[in-house]
Structures are given as structure tokens and as C-alpha cells.
Coordinates of C-alpha atoms in Angstrom, one line a residue:
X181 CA -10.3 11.7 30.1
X182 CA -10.7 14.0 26.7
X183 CA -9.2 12.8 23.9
X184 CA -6.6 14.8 22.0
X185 CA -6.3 15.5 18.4
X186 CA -4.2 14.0 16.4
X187 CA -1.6 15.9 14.9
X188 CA -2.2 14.9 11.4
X189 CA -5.6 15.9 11.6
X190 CA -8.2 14.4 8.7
X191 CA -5.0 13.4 6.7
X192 CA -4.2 10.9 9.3
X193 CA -4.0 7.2 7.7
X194 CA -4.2 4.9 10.7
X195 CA -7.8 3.6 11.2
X196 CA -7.6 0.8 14.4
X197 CA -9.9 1.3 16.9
X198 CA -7.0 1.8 19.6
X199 CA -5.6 5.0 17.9
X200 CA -9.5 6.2 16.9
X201 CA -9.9 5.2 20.9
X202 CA -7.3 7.9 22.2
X203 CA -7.5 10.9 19.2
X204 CA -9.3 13.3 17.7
X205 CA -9.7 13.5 13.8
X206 CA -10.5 17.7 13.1
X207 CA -11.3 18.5 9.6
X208 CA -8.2 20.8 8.3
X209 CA -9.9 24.1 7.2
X210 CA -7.0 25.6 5.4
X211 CA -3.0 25.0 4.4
X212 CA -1.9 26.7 7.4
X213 CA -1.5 25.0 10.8
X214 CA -4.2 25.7 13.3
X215 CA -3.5 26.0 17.1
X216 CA -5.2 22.9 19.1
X217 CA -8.2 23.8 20.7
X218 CA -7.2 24.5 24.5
X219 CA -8.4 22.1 27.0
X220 CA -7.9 21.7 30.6
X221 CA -5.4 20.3 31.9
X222 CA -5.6 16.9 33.3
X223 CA -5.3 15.8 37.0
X224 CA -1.9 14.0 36.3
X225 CA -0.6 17.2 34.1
X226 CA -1.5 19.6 36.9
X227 CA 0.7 17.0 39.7
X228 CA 3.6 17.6 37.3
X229 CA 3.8 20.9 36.3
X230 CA 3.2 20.3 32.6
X231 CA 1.0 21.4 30.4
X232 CA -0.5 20.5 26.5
X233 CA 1.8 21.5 24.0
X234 CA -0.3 23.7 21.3
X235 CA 1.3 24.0 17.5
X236 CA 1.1 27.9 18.1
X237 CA 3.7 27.8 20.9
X238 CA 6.1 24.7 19.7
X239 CA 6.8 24.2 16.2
X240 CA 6.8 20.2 15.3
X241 CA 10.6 19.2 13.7
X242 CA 8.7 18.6 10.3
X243 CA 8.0 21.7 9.9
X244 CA 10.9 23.5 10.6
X245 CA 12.4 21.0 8.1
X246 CA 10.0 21.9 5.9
X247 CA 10.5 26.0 6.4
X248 CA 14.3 25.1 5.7
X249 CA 13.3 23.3 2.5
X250 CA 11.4 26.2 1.1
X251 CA 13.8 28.6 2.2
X252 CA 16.9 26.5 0.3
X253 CA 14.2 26.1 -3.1
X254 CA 13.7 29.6 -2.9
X255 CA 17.6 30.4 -2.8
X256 CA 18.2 27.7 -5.8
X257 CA 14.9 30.0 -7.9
X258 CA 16.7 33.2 -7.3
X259 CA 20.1 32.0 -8.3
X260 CA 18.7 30.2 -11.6
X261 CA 17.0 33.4 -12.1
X262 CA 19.5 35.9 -11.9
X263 CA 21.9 33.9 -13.7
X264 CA 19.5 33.5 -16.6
X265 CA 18.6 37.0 -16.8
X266 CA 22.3 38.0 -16.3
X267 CA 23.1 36.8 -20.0
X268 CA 21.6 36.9 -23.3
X269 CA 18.0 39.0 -22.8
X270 CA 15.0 37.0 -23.8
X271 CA 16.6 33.7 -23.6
X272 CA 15.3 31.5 -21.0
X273 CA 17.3 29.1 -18.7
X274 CA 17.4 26.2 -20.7
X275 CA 18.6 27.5 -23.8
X276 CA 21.2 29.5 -21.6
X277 CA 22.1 25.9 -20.6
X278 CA 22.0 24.5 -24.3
X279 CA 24.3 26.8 -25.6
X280 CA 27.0 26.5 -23.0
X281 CA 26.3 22.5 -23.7
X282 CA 27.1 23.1 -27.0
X283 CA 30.3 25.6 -26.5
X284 CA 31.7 22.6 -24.2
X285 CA 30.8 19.8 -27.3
X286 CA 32.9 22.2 -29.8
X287 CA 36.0 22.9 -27.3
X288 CA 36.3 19.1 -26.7
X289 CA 36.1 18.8 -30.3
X290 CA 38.5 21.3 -31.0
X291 CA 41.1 20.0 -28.6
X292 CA 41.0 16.8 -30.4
X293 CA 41.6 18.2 -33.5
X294 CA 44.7 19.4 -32.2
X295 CA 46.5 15.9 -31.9
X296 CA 46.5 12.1 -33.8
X297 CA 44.4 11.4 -31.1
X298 CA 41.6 12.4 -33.4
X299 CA 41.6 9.1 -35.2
X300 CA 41.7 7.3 -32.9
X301 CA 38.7 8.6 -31.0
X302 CA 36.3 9.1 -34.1
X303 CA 37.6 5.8 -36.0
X304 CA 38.3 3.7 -33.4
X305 CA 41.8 2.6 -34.5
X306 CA 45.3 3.7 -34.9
X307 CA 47.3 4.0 -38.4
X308 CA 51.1 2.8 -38.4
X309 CA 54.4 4.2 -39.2
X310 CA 54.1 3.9 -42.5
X311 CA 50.9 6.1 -43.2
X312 CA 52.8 9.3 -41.6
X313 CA 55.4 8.4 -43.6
X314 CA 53.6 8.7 -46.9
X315 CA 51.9 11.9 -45.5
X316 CA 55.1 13.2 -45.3
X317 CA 56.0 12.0 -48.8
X318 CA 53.1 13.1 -50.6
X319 CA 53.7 16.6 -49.1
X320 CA 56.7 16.6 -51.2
X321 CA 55.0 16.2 -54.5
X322 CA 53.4 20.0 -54.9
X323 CA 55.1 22.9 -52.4
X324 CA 51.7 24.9 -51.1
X325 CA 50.9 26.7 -47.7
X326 CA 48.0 24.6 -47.6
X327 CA 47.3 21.3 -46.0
X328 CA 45.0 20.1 -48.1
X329 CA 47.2 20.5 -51.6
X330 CA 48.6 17.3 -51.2
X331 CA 44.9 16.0 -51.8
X332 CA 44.0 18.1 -54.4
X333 CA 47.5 17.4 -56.1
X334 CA 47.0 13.8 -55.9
X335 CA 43.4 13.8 -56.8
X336 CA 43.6 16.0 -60.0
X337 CA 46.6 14.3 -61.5
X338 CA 45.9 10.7 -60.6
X339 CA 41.9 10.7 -60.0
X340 CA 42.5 9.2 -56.4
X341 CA 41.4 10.5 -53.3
X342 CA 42.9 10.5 -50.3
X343 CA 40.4 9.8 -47.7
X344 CA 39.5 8.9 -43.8
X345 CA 42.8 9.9 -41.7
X346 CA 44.4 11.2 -44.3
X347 CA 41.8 14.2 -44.5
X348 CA 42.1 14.6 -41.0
X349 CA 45.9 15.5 -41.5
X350 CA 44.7 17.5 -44.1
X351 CA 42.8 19.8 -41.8
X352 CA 39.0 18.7 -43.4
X353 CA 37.7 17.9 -40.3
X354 CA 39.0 21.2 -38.0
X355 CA 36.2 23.3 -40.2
X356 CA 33.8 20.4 -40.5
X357 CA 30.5 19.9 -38.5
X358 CA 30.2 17.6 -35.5
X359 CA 28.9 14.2 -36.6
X360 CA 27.3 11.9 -34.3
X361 CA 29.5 9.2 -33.8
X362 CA 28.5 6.7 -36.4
X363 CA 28.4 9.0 -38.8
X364 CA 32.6 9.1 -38.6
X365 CA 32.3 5.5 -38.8
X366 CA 30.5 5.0 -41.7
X367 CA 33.3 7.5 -43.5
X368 CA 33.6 6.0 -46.6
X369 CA 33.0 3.1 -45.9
X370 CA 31.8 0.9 -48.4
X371 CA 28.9 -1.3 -48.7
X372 CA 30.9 -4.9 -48.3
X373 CA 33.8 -3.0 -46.3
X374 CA 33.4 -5.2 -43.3
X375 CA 34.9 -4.3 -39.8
X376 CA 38.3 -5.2 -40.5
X377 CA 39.2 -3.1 -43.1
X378 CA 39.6 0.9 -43.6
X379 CA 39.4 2.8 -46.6
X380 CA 42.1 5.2 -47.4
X381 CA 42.2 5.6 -51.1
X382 CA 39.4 5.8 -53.4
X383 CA 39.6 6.3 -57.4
X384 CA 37.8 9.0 -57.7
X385 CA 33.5 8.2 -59.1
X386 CA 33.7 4.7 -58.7
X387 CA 33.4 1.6 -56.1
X388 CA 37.4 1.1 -56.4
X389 CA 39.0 1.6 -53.3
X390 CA 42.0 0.6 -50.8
X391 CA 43.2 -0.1 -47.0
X392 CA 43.9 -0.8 -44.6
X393 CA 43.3 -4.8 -43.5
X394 CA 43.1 -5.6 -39.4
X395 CA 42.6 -8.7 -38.1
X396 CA 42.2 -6.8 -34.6
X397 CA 41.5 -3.7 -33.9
X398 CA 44.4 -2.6 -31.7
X399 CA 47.1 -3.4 -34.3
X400 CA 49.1 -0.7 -36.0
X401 CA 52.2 -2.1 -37.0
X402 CA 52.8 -3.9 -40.3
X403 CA 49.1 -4.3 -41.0
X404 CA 48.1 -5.4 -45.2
X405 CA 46.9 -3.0 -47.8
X406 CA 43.9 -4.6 -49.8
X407 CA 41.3 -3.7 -52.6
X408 CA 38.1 -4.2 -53.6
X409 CA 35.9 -2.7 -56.2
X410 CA 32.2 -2.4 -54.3
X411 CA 30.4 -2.1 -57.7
X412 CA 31.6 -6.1 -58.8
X413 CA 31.5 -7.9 -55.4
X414 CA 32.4 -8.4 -52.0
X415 CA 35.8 -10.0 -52.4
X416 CA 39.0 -8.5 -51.4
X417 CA 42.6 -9.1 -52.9
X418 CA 45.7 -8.1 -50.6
X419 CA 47.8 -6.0 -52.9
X420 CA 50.5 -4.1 -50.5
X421 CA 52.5 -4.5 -47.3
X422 CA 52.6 -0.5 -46.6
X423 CA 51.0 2.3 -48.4
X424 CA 53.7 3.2 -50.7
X425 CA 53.3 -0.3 -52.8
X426 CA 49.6 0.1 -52.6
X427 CA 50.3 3.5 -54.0
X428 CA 52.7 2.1 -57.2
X429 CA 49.8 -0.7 -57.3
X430 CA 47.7 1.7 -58.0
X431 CA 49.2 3.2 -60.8
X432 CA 49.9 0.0 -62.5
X433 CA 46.9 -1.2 -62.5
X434 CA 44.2 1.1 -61.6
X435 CA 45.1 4.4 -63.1
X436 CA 43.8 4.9 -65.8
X437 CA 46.2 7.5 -67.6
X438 CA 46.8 8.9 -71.5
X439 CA 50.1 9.8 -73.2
X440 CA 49.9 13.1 -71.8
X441 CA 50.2 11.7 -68.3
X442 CA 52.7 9.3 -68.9
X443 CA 55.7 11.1 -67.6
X444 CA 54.3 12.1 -64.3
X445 CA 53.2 9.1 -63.5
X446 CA 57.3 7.3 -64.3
X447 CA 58.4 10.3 -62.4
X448 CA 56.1 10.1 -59.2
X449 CA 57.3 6.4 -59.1
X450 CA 60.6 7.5 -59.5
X451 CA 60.2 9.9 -56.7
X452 CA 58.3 7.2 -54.2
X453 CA 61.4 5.0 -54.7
X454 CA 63.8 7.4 -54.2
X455 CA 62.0 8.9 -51.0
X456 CA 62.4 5.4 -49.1
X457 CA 65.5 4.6 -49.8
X458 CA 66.7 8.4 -49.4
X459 CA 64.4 7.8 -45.4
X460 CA 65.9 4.0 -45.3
X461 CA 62.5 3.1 -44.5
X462 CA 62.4 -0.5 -43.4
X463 CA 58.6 -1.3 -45.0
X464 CA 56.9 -4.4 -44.7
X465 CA 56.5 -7.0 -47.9
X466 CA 53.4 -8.1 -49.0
X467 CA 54.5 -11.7 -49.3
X468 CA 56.3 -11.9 -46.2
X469 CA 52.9 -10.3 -44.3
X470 CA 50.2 -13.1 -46.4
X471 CA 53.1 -15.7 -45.7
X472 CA 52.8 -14.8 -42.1
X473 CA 49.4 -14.2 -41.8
X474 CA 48.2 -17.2 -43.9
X475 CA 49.7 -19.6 -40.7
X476 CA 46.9 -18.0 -38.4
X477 CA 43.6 -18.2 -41.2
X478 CA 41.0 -20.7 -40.1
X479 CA 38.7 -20.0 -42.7
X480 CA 38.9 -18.0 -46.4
X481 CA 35.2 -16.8 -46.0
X482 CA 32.6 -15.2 -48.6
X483 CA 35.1 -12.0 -48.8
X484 CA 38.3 -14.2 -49.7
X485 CA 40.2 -12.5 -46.9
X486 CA 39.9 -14.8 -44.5
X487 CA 39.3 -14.8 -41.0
X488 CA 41.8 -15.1 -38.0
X489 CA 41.3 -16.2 -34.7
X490 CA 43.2 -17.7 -31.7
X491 CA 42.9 -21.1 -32.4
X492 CA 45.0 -23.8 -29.3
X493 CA 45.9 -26.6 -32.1
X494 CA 46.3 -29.2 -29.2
X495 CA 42.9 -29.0 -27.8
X496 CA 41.8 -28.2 -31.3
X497 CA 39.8 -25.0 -29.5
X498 CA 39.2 -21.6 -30.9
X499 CA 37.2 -22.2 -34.3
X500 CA 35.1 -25.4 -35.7
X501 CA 33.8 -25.3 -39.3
X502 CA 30.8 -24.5 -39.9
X503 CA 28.1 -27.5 -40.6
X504 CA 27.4 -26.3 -44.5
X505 CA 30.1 -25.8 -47.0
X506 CA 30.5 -22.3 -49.2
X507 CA 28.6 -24.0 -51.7
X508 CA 25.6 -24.8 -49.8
X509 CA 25.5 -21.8 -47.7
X510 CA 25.4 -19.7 -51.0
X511 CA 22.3 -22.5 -52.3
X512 CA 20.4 -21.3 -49.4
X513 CA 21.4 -17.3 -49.9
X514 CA 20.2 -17.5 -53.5
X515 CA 16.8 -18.9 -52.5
X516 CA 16.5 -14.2 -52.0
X517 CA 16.2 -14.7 -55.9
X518 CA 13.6 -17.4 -56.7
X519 CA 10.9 -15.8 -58.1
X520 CA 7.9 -17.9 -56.9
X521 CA 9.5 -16.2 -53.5
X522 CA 9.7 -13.0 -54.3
X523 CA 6.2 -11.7 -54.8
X524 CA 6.3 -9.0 -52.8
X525 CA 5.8 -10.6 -49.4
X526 CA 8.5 -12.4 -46.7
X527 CA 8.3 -15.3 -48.0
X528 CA 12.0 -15.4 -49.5
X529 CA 13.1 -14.2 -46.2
X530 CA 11.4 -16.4 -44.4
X531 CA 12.8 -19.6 -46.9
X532 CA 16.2 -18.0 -46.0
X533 CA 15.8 -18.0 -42.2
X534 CA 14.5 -21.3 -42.2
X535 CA 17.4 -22.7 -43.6
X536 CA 19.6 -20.8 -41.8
X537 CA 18.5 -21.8 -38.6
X538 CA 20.1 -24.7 -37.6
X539 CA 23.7 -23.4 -39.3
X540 CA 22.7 -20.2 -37.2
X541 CA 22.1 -23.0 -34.0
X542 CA 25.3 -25.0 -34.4
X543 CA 27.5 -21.6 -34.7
X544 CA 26.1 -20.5 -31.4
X545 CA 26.7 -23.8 -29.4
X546 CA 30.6 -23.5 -30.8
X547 CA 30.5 -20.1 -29.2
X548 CA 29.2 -21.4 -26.0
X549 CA 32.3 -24.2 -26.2
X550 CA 34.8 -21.7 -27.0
X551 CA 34.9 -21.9 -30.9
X552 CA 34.3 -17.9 -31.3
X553 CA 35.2 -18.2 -35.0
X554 CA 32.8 -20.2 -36.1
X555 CA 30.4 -17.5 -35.5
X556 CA 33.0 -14.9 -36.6
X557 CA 32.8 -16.4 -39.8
X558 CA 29.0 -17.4 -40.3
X559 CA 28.1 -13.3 -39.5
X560 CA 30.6 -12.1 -41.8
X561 CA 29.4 -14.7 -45.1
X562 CA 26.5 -13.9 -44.5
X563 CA 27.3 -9.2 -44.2
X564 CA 29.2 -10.2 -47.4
X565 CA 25.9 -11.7 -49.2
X566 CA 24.4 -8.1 -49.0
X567 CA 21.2 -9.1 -48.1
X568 CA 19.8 -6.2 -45.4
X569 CA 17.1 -8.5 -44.3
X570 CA 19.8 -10.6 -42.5
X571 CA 21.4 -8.0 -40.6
X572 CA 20.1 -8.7 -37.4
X573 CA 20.6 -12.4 -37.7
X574 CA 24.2 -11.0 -38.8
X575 CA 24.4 -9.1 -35.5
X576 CA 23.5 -11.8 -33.6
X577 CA 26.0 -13.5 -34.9
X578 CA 29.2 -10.7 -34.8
X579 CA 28.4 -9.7 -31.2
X580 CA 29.1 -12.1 -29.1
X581 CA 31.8 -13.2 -31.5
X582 CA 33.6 -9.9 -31.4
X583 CA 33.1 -9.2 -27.8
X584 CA 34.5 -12.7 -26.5
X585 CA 37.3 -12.3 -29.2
X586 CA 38.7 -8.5 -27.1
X587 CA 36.9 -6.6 -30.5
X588 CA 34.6 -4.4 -28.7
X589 CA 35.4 -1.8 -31.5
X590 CA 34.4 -4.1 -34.3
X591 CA 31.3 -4.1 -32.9
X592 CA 30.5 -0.2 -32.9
X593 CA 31.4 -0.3 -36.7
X594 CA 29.7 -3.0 -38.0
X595 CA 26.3 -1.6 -36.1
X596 CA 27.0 1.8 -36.9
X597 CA 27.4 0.7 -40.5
X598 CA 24.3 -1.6 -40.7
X599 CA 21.9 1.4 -39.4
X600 CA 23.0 3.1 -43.1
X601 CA 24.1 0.8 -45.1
X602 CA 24.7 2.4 -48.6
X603 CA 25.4 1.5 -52.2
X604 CA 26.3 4.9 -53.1
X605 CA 30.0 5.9 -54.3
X606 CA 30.6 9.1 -52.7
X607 CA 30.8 8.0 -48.7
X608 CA 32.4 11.5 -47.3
X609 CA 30.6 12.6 -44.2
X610 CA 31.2 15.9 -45.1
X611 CA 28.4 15.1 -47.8
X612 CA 25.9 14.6 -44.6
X613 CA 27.2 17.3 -42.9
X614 CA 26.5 20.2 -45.2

């Protein structure tokens, strides 16, 4: 009996000698299907009636699939096509598709503007009472249409700016650029400013600057004011239990004013007092909040603030010092200084690391046994030293202790703040932005 031809012709993959045995192989002269050679029909074919199917009178299901396919590409083609040449002339699809990207971006961003959700979105926390309410207050100091005369009141008679949330009340970011997310982050923030704290008032040209303190990220109510002055060191002092007594703090001791500016400055305290009591605002008291807070401090740290963590007193679980003293651990951070290290290769770094190893060790096994602020404490020393060459083992270290400690946003800030890390004293992303 004549063998038949296979249907996939010379494409066909199967090579055993049954299949060779039983079909024909035809080289495939062109793309389009050929019709089988005819043949006569067999003895058994003519007994039944039935005769060889040919690819000319019987399409195959693959390639009526394959017709649909084309046909449905084709459709898709035409539609992009008309479409694209249905809006802006000489623009291809692509950019067509860009720019509508981009129009959706701005209308989200927009919207957001529109609410306090804003802050909470780009800065990844939310402010208390008591910052609206000095908004509010400050309002009161200069009648103007404009939003942002409060700032420029408060910045031209007491060289302080206003900063972070309290620009975006001001209406600075509705005209502003779109950032990329870190960029919002890293709003003046300052080179030691660790996770936990937020800038909201700066004295204007240099590294002095206050806010708000958090010990976790999702707290908003009765939260400590502290300052810190980024051009002497990396320590912080708590100087406020709401805004308003960081304000007066402020103008006791970091004002710098002349005889000329003497009577605005009794009269704007005059006024602050007068506004709470005239609001009955029930503010928090610094010694009442440190009081409080000092109950739940395991350790002081490099930045004097102090760390807090869960910690189960019974089971003595939570946090575990860590297995050098301040002392030492600042021995090993100074070795970045020896001279007979620092000759221009990694061998300083590598002195450091070495050392640091084993603290580095024991502060992950008291993660892996539930002691997350041992390594909570260990990553922030060693972000306060302000040595760049041990961010990552810094990152190494703050991960895993933020994560397992609910602080997810911690984490975005302190990464987003180590990829630009900056000694400057003007922080405003509206400077990157331009």
C-alpha cells in the first residue's frame, strides 16, 4: 500500500522508523499549503465509500485557528492605528500612550493634594492634633489671602522655616513637580535625622532644626518635639510636648534677636499663650511625655534618644544588650580615623568591619530569638557614627529589625535617605525639583 504524506511535511520532527515506515516527507516549496498529490484510492477506501481527504477540500482546525488569529491581530493593528492617528498628528502610539500615562500620574496627584491625606501618602506618617492647631494659630499672626504668608511671616521675622507638612498646608506642593517617592522622604531631612524623627522647623542657614520624635510610625497623638543641630553632632535633646512649647523654646533659646525685635517676639509669646487658653487646648507636657516614655527605653543609644521596643520583663524577651559597651563600640568606629589606615585604600573599612563582625553576629542571633532591639539599636549607633561605608551593614541591620518590629515605613525612610545622604543645609525638594 502507498504511503501518505505527512501533514507536516519536511517540518515534521518525529524520526522512528514506524512513522518514516507509514508517511511521506515532501519538501515544502512555499508558505502556502499545497494540495496532496492525488492517489488512488485503496481497496478498503473503495469498500467504504470514503475517499483521501486533500488540504484543498478540508481545511485542518490549525489553520482555521490560525486564519482567526490573523484576522483578530489585524483588527487589534487597525484599532491601534486609528486611534493613534485620531489625536495629536505626527505623534506615534507610544508617546500617545506616555502622555495619557502622565495626565493619569498628575490627576492622582492632584486629587491628593486636595486632602491631609497628602502627608500621609508622600511622608509616610500622620501629624497630631496639635500641629493643625498651630497651623491655625500661626494663621493668626499676619491677615493675607495667601496660604503661604504664614511662612513668609514667620520666616522673615523670626529666621525659622516652616517646613515638611506644614508647606503642604501652605499650598507648596499643589504647584510643585512630581518627585519620585524618595525624594519626599528625604524632605529635609537631615544627615543624623534617623527614621524616627521629622523635621518641621528649621532656623533658617544652618543645621538647627526641630520635630517631631516617633517611636512607631503609626502614632499621632501626644508624640515629643526634639532638636538637634546637624552641623555639631548626632545627638538629640527632647525640648517640647506639642509644637507650641517647641515654638516658645525656640525663641528662648535659639532665636537669635536685637533690641529692635524684642517686642514682637514678648508679644508673639503673649499671643501663643493667649491662643491656648482662649482654644482650652489640653496639650501634652514635656515631662509628663519623657516620664512616660522613659518607662519603655531599653537603651539610650549613640543619638541620646533612646530606643523603644516591646520588651515581656517576665521572660526577659524583646531586647538584650549588645555584647560591646558605647565605649568600645565608638574604639572600633574611630579606628575610620587612624592614619596608618587611611591611605587611600579599604583598609580602615575593612579594620572596621572586622571588628564589627562578631557584635554584628551576636545582634542577629538576638533577632533570630526574639530580641529585635538589639539589632534596632546596633543599626542606629552605628547610622549615627556617619560613616557611609557602613550603610549597608546598617541596613542589614534596621531591616529585619523594623520589619519584625510592625515598622515597614521606617524602612522606606531610612533606605530612601541612605541612597542620598547629604550634609548640606538646605534639604527642600523643591531645590531638586526646579
Amino acid at each position: 500500500m502507498p504511503k501518505e504524506d505527512c501533514k507536516y511535511w519536511d517540518k515534521c520532527y518525529q524520526r522512528n522508523e514506524a512513522h518514516l515506515e507509514k508517511y511521506n516527507h515532501p519538501i515544502k516549496e512555499t508558505d502556502t499549503p499545497k494540495m496532496a498529490p492525488k492517489r488512488k484510492p485503496t481497496d478498503k477506501e473503495e469498500e467504504v465509500g470514503e475517499s483521501p481527504k486533500t488540504s484543498s477540500s478540508n481545511k485542518t482546525e490549525d489553520m482555521m485557528d490560525a486564519e482567526k488569529d490573523c484576522g483578530n491581530y489585524e483588527s487589534e493593528t487597525a484599532q491601534l492605528h486609528k486611534e493613534a492617528m485620531g489625536n495629536i498628528a505626527g505623534k506615534n502610539y507610544m508617546e500617545i500612550l506616555e502622555k495619557r500615562i502622565r495626565l493619569s500620574v498628575q490627576q492622582e496627584y492632584d486629587n491628593l493634594c486636595e486632602s491631609n491625606e497628602f502627608i500621609r501618602h508622600k511622608f509616610l506618617v500622620e501629624m497630631p492634633p496639635d500641629f493643625y492647631q498651630f497651623w491655625q494659630f500661626i494663621n493668626t499672626l499676619k491677615k493675607d489671602t495667601t496660604k503661604e504668608a504664614a511662612l513668609q511671616h514667620i520666616e522673615s521675622v523670626f529666621q525659622l522655616q516652616l517646613v515638611g507638612p506644614f508647606e503642604f498646608l501652605a499650598g507648596k506642593f499643589h504647584k510643585a513637580k512630581i518627585g519620585e517617592p524618595g525624594d519626599y522622604l528625604r524632605h529635609w531631612r537631615f544627615y543624623y535625622d534617623p527614621p524616627e524623627f521629622q523635621t518641621i522647623f528649621v532656623r533658617k542657614g544652618t543645621g538647627v532644626h526641630y520635630g517631631y520624635w516617633r517611636d512607631v510610625p503609626q502614632d499621632k497623638e501626644r508624640l515629643l518635639l526634639a532638636r538637634n543641630d546637624s552641623s555639631q553632632n548626632c545627638e538629640f535633646q527632647f525640648v517640647a510636648g506639642n509644637v507650641f512649647d517647641a515654638f516658645l523654646y525656640y525663641l528662648e533659646h535659639d532665636f537669635h534677636g536685637t533690641p529692635f525685635t524684642a517686642a514682637q517676639v514678648a508679644a508673639t509669646k503673649k499671643a501663643v499663650k493667649q491662643y491656648i487658653s482662649d482654644n482650652s487646648l489640653g496639650l501634652a507636657q514635656l515631662d509628663d511625655l519623657t516620664k512616660e516614655r522613659n518607662k519603655r527605653v531599653m537603651a539610650k543609644s549613640f543619638h541620646r534618644a533612646g530606643i523603644v521596643v516591646p520588651y515581656e520583663r517576665k521572660s526577659q524577651q524583646g531586647y538584650r544588650p549588645l555584647t560591646v559597651s558605647d565605649a568600645e563600640l565608638k574604639k572600633i568606629l574611630a579606628l575610620f580615623e587612624r592614619k596608618d589606615l587611611n591611605d587611600g585604600s579599604d583598609n580602615a573599612k575593612q579594620a572596621v568591619l572586622e571588628k564589627l563582625q562578631p557584635v554584628a553576629n551576636a545582634a542577629n542571633i538576638a533577632v533570630d530569638e526574639c530580641d529585635f532591639g538589639t539589632a534596632l539599636e546596633l543599626g542606629l549607633d552605628l547610622f549615627s557614627s556617619g560613616h557611609k561605608e557602613l550603610h549597608m551593614l546598617v541596613s542589614s541591620l534596621l531591616v529585619p529589625a523594623y520589619s519584625l518590629l510592625s515598622r515597614p515605613q521606617f524602612i522606606a525612610i531610612a533606605k530612601a535617605h541612605m541612597e542620598q545622604r547629604r550634609r548640606d543645609l538646605n534639604l527642600s525638594i523643591f531645590e531638586v525639583l526646579k
